[in-house]
Short mmCIF file of C-alpha atoms in Angstrom, two decimals:
data_model
loop_
_atom_site.label_atom_id
_atom_site.label_comp_id
_atom_site.label_asym_id
_atom_site.label_seq_id
_atom_site.Cartn_x
_atom_site.Cartn_y
_atom_site.Cartn_z
CA MET A 1 18.56 -12.01 -16.97
CA GLY A 2 18.89 -9.80 -19.85
CA LEU A 3 19.02 -6.60 -18.13
CA LYS A 4 20.09 -3.21 -19.95
CA SER A 5 21.48 -0.26 -18.14
CA LEU A 6 19.35 3.00 -18.40
CA GLY A 7 21.86 5.07 -16.61
CA GLU A 8 22.49 3.53 -13.63
CA LEU A 9 19.11 2.14 -13.56
CA GLN A 10 18.66 -1.63 -14.59
CA TYR A 11 15.42 -2.39 -16.46
CA PRO A 12 14.12 -5.55 -18.13
CA GLU A 13 14.56 -5.93 -21.86
CA TYR A 14 10.84 -6.76 -22.28
CA MET A 15 8.34 -4.29 -20.56
CA LYS A 16 4.55 -4.78 -20.44
CA SER A 17 3.01 -1.58 -19.13
CA ASN A 18 1.10 -1.70 -15.84
CA VAL A 19 -1.37 0.83 -17.15
CA ASN A 20 -4.12 0.14 -19.50
CA ILE A 21 -5.70 2.99 -21.32
CA THR A 22 -8.69 2.53 -23.39
CA MET A 23 -9.21 5.17 -26.05
CA PRO A 24 -11.75 5.60 -29.03
CA LYS A 25 -10.26 4.75 -32.42
CA VAL A 26 -12.35 7.17 -34.39
CA VAL A 27 -12.86 10.49 -32.59
CA ASN A 28 -15.41 12.17 -35.25
CA ASN A 29 -19.09 12.22 -33.97
CA LEU A 30 -17.96 11.61 -30.49
CA LEU A 31 -19.44 14.87 -29.18
CA ASP A 32 -22.81 13.37 -28.52
CA ASN A 33 -21.33 11.72 -25.84
CA GLY A 34 -23.19 14.25 -23.64
CA ASP A 35 -22.04 14.59 -20.20
CA ASP A 36 -19.56 11.79 -20.79
CA ASP A 37 -16.31 13.48 -20.91
CA ASP A 38 -14.06 10.32 -20.68
CA TYR A 39 -12.82 9.69 -23.93
CA ILE A 40 -9.65 8.22 -22.86
CA THR A 41 -10.03 6.12 -19.55
CA VAL A 42 -7.28 4.27 -17.67
CA HIS A 43 -7.37 1.51 -15.09
CA TYR A 44 -4.19 -0.35 -13.84
CA ASN A 45 -3.92 -3.78 -15.28
CA LYS A 46 -4.46 -7.21 -13.31
CA PRO A 47 -0.88 -7.82 -12.81
CA GLN A 48 -1.02 -4.47 -10.96
CA LEU A 49 -4.31 -5.74 -9.01
CA ASP A 50 -2.64 -9.11 -8.24
CA VAL A 51 0.27 -7.36 -6.77
CA ASN A 52 -1.97 -5.61 -4.32
CA THR A 53 -3.87 -8.98 -3.35
CA SER A 54 -0.94 -11.04 -3.70
CA SER A 55 1.11 -8.67 -1.11
CA ASN A 56 -1.98 -9.10 1.26
CA ASN A 57 -1.61 -12.66 0.65
CA ASN A 58 2.14 -12.53 1.13
CA ASN A 59 1.58 -10.83 3.91
CA ASN A 60 -0.88 -13.39 5.28
CA ASN A 61 1.38 -16.22 3.88
CA SER A 62 4.40 -14.67 5.77
CA SER A 63 2.50 -14.25 8.99
CA SER A 64 1.42 -17.92 8.70
CA THR A 65 4.95 -19.28 7.65
CA SER A 66 6.49 -16.93 10.67
CA THR A 67 4.04 -18.65 12.91
CA SER A 68 4.84 -22.20 11.64
CA SER A 69 8.62 -21.67 11.75
CA LYS A 70 8.03 -20.53 15.10
CA ASN A 71 6.41 -24.12 16.00
CA THR A 72 9.33 -25.84 14.20
CA SER A 73 11.78 -23.72 16.20
CA ARG A 74 10.21 -24.92 19.08
CA ARG A 75 9.93 -28.40 17.83
CA ARG A 76 13.84 -27.89 17.16
CA ASN A 77 14.22 -26.61 20.49
CA VAL A 78 12.75 -29.73 21.81
CA ASN A 79 15.11 -31.78 19.33
CA THR A 80 17.95 -30.03 20.51
CA SER A 81 17.25 -30.64 24.25
CA THR A 82 16.50 -34.36 23.46
CA ASN A 83 18.93 -35.38 20.62
CA GLU A 84 22.30 -33.70 21.65
CA ILE A 85 23.71 -35.16 18.17
CA ASN A 86 21.52 -32.75 16.02
CA THR A 87 22.54 -29.69 17.66
CA SER A 88 25.39 -29.03 15.53
CA LYS A 89 23.13 -29.53 12.31
CA ASN A 90 20.39 -27.55 13.78
CA SER A 91 22.42 -24.47 15.01
CA ILE A 92 22.70 -23.13 11.51
CA PRO A 93 18.89 -22.94 10.48
CA LEU A 94 18.08 -21.99 14.03
CA ASP A 95 20.35 -18.70 13.31
CA THR A 96 18.53 -18.15 10.05
CA LEU A 97 15.08 -18.66 11.68
CA ASN A 98 15.96 -16.15 14.13
CA SER A 99 16.92 -13.68 11.37
CA ASN A 100 13.55 -14.60 9.99
CA GLY A 101 11.55 -12.38 12.63
CA ASN A 102 13.47 -9.36 11.57
CA ASN A 103 13.33 -9.76 7.60
CA ASP A 104 10.26 -11.39 6.09
CA ASP A 105 11.93 -11.59 2.70
CA ASN A 106 14.53 -14.37 4.05
CA ASP A 107 11.52 -16.42 4.95
CA SER A 108 11.50 -18.89 2.04
CA GLN A 109 15.34 -19.15 2.28
CA GLY A 110 15.33 -20.00 5.75
CA GLY A 111 12.33 -22.35 5.63
CA GLY A 112 14.08 -24.16 2.93
CA SER A 113 17.29 -24.86 4.47
CA GLY A 114 15.19 -25.83 7.55
CA ASN A 115 13.35 -28.23 5.40
CA GLY A 116 16.99 -29.72 4.28
CA ASN A 117 18.27 -29.97 7.52
CA THR A 118 15.75 -31.24 9.78
CA PRO A 119 13.67 -34.41 9.62
CA THR A 120 10.87 -32.58 11.45
CA GLY A 121 10.44 -30.11 8.97
CA TYR A 122 7.06 -28.70 7.97
CA ASP A 123 5.17 -29.72 4.68
CA ASP A 124 4.52 -26.03 3.58
CA SER A 125 6.87 -26.77 0.40
CA ASP A 126 3.88 -25.90 -1.92
CA GLU A 127 2.64 -22.95 -0.18
CA GLU A 128 6.16 -21.62 -0.24
CA ASP A 129 6.39 -22.15 -3.98
CA GLU A 130 3.31 -20.37 -4.57
CA GLU A 131 4.45 -17.50 -2.34
CA LYS A 132 7.80 -17.69 -4.23
CA LYS A 133 5.74 -17.45 -7.71
CA LYS A 134 3.88 -14.57 -6.20
CA ARG A 135 6.90 -12.74 -5.16
CA LYS A 136 8.48 -13.34 -8.62
CA LEU A 137 5.28 -11.76 -10.06
CA LYS A 138 5.52 -9.00 -7.79
CA TYR A 139 9.16 -8.40 -8.37
CA LYS A 140 8.32 -8.76 -12.37
CA SER A 141 5.26 -6.55 -12.25
CA ASP A 142 6.08 -3.77 -9.85
CA PRO A 143 8.94 -1.52 -11.73
CA ILE A 144 9.94 -0.47 -8.27
CA TYR A 145 11.84 -3.41 -7.79
CA TRP A 146 14.17 -2.60 -10.44
CA PHE A 147 15.91 -0.85 -7.90
CA GLY A 148 16.34 -3.44 -5.85
CA VAL A 149 14.75 -5.22 -2.97
CA MET A 150 14.83 -2.89 -0.20
CA THR A 151 13.50 0.64 -1.92
CA PRO A 152 13.80 4.06 0.04
CA PRO A 153 10.59 5.32 0.73
CA THR A 154 11.25 8.55 -0.94
CA LEU A 155 11.44 6.46 -4.11
CA LYS A 156 8.03 5.12 -3.33
CA GLN A 157 6.67 8.49 -2.92
CA SER A 158 8.10 9.77 -6.18
CA GLN A 159 6.46 6.60 -7.69
CA SER A 160 2.92 7.64 -6.44
CA HIS A 161 3.75 10.93 -7.49
CA PHE A 162 4.35 9.87 -10.98
CA LYS A 163 1.14 7.60 -10.96
CA GLN A 164 -0.68 10.90 -9.92
CA ALA A 165 0.81 12.75 -12.91
CA VAL A 166 -0.18 9.78 -15.28
CA ASN A 167 -3.83 10.11 -13.77
CA LEU A 168 -3.66 13.89 -14.42
CA SER A 169 -2.35 13.66 -17.93
CA ILE A 170 -5.37 11.38 -18.98
CA GLU A 171 -7.46 14.15 -17.59
CA ILE A 172 -6.03 16.83 -19.22
CA SER A 173 -6.18 14.77 -22.50
CA ASN A 174 -9.85 14.37 -22.08
CA LYS A 175 -10.21 18.07 -21.57
CA LEU A 176 -8.19 18.52 -24.66
CA ILE A 177 -10.19 16.26 -26.88
CA LYS A 178 -13.19 17.85 -25.65
CA LEU A 179 -11.91 21.48 -26.65
CA GLU A 180 -10.86 20.18 -30.21
CA LEU A 181 -14.11 18.65 -30.65
CA LEU A 182 -16.14 21.71 -29.53
CA HIS A 183 -13.66 23.72 -31.86
CA GLN A 184 -14.57 21.74 -34.94
CA LYS A 185 -18.28 21.91 -34.11
CA TYR A 186 -18.01 25.68 -33.63
CA LEU A 187 -16.17 25.89 -37.16
CA GLN A 188 -18.87 23.70 -38.61
CA ILE A 189 -21.95 25.82 -37.31
CA SER A 190 -20.06 29.14 -38.49
CA ASN A 191 -19.53 27.53 -41.82
CA ASP A 192 -23.48 27.06 -41.77
CA VAL A 193 -24.18 30.46 -40.68
CA ASP A 194 -22.06 31.98 -43.52
CA LYS A 195 -23.86 29.86 -46.12
CA ASN A 196 -27.07 30.90 -44.74
CA ASN A 197 -26.11 34.50 -45.03
CA GLU A 198 -24.92 34.20 -48.56
CA ILE A 199 -28.27 32.52 -49.64
CA LYS A 200 -30.41 35.35 -48.12
CA MET B 1 -24.57 7.28 -28.87
CA ALA B 2 -21.99 7.14 -31.15
CA THR B 3 -20.31 3.66 -32.05
CA LYS B 4 -16.96 3.94 -30.89
CA ASN B 5 -14.17 1.88 -31.82
CA ILE B 6 -12.47 1.24 -28.94
CA THR B 7 -8.76 0.26 -28.46
CA GLU B 8 -7.96 -1.35 -25.48
CA ASN B 9 -4.30 -1.59 -24.11
CA ALA B 10 -3.45 1.77 -25.35
CA HIS B 11 -0.04 3.35 -24.06
CA LEU B 12 1.42 6.48 -23.32
CA ALA B 13 4.59 7.76 -25.00
CA ILE B 14 6.96 9.56 -23.19
CA ILE B 15 9.84 11.75 -25.08
CA GLY B 16 11.79 13.65 -22.06
CA ASP B 17 15.14 13.46 -20.19
CA GLU B 18 16.26 10.76 -18.45
CA ASP B 19 14.50 11.46 -15.28
CA ILE B 20 11.36 12.23 -16.63
CA VAL B 21 11.45 8.83 -18.56
CA THR B 22 12.39 6.78 -15.20
CA GLY B 23 9.72 8.46 -13.12
CA PHE B 24 7.05 7.72 -15.93
CA LEU B 25 8.48 4.19 -16.23
CA LEU B 26 8.53 3.68 -12.63
CA ALA B 27 4.79 4.35 -12.47
CA GLY B 28 4.39 1.40 -14.72
CA VAL B 29 3.78 2.73 -18.24
CA GLY B 30 7.07 1.36 -19.99
CA GLN B 31 6.26 -0.76 -22.77
CA LYS B 32 8.83 -2.80 -24.83
CA ASP B 33 8.32 -5.74 -26.97
CA LYS B 34 10.47 -8.13 -28.87
CA LYS B 35 10.84 -6.01 -31.77
CA LYS B 36 12.36 -3.20 -29.58
CA ASN B 37 9.52 -1.14 -30.08
CA GLU B 38 9.48 1.33 -27.29
CA ASN B 39 7.01 3.93 -26.06
CA PHE B 40 9.48 6.13 -24.64
CA LEU B 41 12.81 7.97 -25.86
CA VAL B 42 15.35 9.39 -23.59
CA VAL B 43 16.84 12.50 -24.94
CA ASP B 44 20.05 13.89 -23.45
CA SER B 45 22.57 16.14 -25.06
CA LYS B 46 24.00 14.25 -27.63
CA THR B 47 20.71 12.80 -29.06
CA PRO B 48 20.46 14.30 -32.78
CA GLN B 49 17.46 15.98 -33.65
CA SER B 50 16.28 13.60 -36.57
CA LYS B 51 16.11 10.94 -33.99
CA ILE B 52 13.69 12.64 -31.80
CA GLU B 53 11.52 13.74 -35.24
CA GLN B 54 11.79 10.14 -35.98
CA ALA B 55 10.40 8.93 -32.61
CA PHE B 56 7.74 11.69 -32.73
CA LYS B 57 6.37 10.73 -36.17
CA THR B 58 6.54 6.79 -34.88
CA PHE B 59 4.39 7.63 -31.92
CA THR B 60 1.93 9.70 -33.67
CA THR B 61 1.30 7.04 -36.25
CA ARG B 62 1.13 4.07 -33.95
CA ASN B 63 -2.31 3.05 -33.17
CA ASP B 64 -1.87 2.03 -29.71
CA ILE B 65 -0.97 5.20 -28.19
CA ALA B 66 -3.28 7.77 -26.36
CA ILE B 67 -1.20 10.58 -25.17
CA ILE B 68 2.40 11.73 -25.97
CA LEU B 69 4.14 13.33 -23.13
CA ILE B 70 7.21 15.56 -24.46
CA SER B 71 9.14 17.71 -22.44
CA GLN B 72 8.75 21.15 -23.25
CA LYS B 73 12.62 21.77 -24.10
CA ILE B 74 12.41 18.84 -26.83
CA ALA B 75 9.08 20.34 -28.17
CA ASP B 76 10.88 23.26 -28.87
CA GLU B 77 13.22 21.71 -31.13
CA ILE B 78 10.74 19.93 -32.86
CA ARG B 79 8.19 22.74 -32.85
CA PHE B 80 7.39 22.68 -36.29
CA LEU B 81 6.15 18.97 -36.19
CA ILE B 82 3.93 19.83 -33.18
CA ASP B 83 2.46 22.92 -35.16
CA GLU B 84 1.68 20.80 -38.11
CA TYR B 85 -0.05 18.04 -36.13
CA THR B 86 -3.71 18.18 -36.33
CA GLN B 87 -4.93 14.67 -35.21
CA VAL B 88 -6.81 14.74 -32.01
CA ILE B 89 -5.80 11.35 -30.62
CA PRO B 90 -2.98 10.92 -29.68
CA THR B 91 -2.85 14.09 -27.75
CA ILE B 92 0.68 15.80 -27.13
CA LEU B 93 1.14 17.08 -24.00
CA GLU B 94 4.09 19.40 -23.05
CA ILE B 95 5.46 19.00 -19.64
CA PRO B 96 8.12 20.91 -17.79
CA SER B 97 11.37 19.22 -17.02
CA LYS B 98 13.81 19.56 -14.04
CA ASP B 99 16.07 22.21 -15.69
CA HIS B 100 13.69 24.04 -17.89
CA PRO B 101 10.65 25.30 -15.77
CA TYR B 102 7.26 25.64 -17.39
CA ASP B 103 6.80 28.39 -20.20
CA PRO B 104 3.08 28.98 -21.01
CA THR B 105 3.47 31.26 -23.74
CA LYS B 106 5.21 28.23 -25.63
CA ASP B 107 2.67 25.66 -24.88
CA SER B 108 0.86 24.49 -27.95
CA ILE B 109 -2.20 23.95 -25.89
CA MET B 110 -2.47 27.16 -24.16
CA LEU B 111 -1.77 29.00 -27.59
CA LYS B 112 -4.65 27.00 -28.88
CA VAL B 113 -7.08 27.79 -26.13
CA LYS B 114 -6.22 31.57 -26.43
CA ARG B 115 -6.86 31.62 -30.22
CA MET B 116 -10.35 29.81 -29.63
CA THR B 117 -11.56 32.03 -26.98
CA GLY B 118 -10.12 35.11 -28.66
CA SER B 119 -8.19 36.40 -25.75
CA ASP B 120 -4.54 37.83 -25.30
#
């Protein structure tokens, strides 16, 4: 996958930042913004938003697939009770389905194997593909998944802290820019005053 | 209202030790394209000063970088460059690192504020 190591961390070779910063190209004459202090603004990129929405969707999807998998498991139970021949084939996917309740990440895999083995498999392959795509996008866009699938809560906490730090640094930069512009204005005015004094 | 030339999709640049860089990359500010242009530089004890200077100069001349975050310890090493720097954007913020606590007497912003307000 073209991963490079940064210490122990594996990070992708091409990165696109999730943070979208808007800044003015030319800073001169910006002081007449009035009360608007936001020279630099930040908002999180659409992929980031997509992550949130897709994660919600994923939750919905996973719940729906889990219910559907429950349905199929019921069907399979019926199958196993009626067709004793199929029990040997069904035993493995049933195990995976049981584990699905514990781990949502295995949903697609378990469903896929179930699809291959049972003739009564559900027709959610398209939905699953979408879900896989969304999940892929989620893995790609959120850097926390560089650290693996099961990330500890402390890591998530530190991620949110660093996001806070980004927002804070934007705030500080705005203050800094305003300070600089005020300083320039002050120098200009004091120069004018000096000239006036010389004329007098 | 002044007409502003707005640059969208600007980035933060980070110069710091591995923990700082990893943290900010985790927040999603990392950028790296096919030409291997990165917006971050990991500095450890082996990194030569020329490389830091080079990175700082590239970050200040790139037009898609709005803020440069630099660890205060590294900022001390290239202090002459930071003192020379007069542009408003990108702004340079000095941040503390894990091994080196923040020292307000060295911070260029604090010095600037003190000079402007005339207080000691």
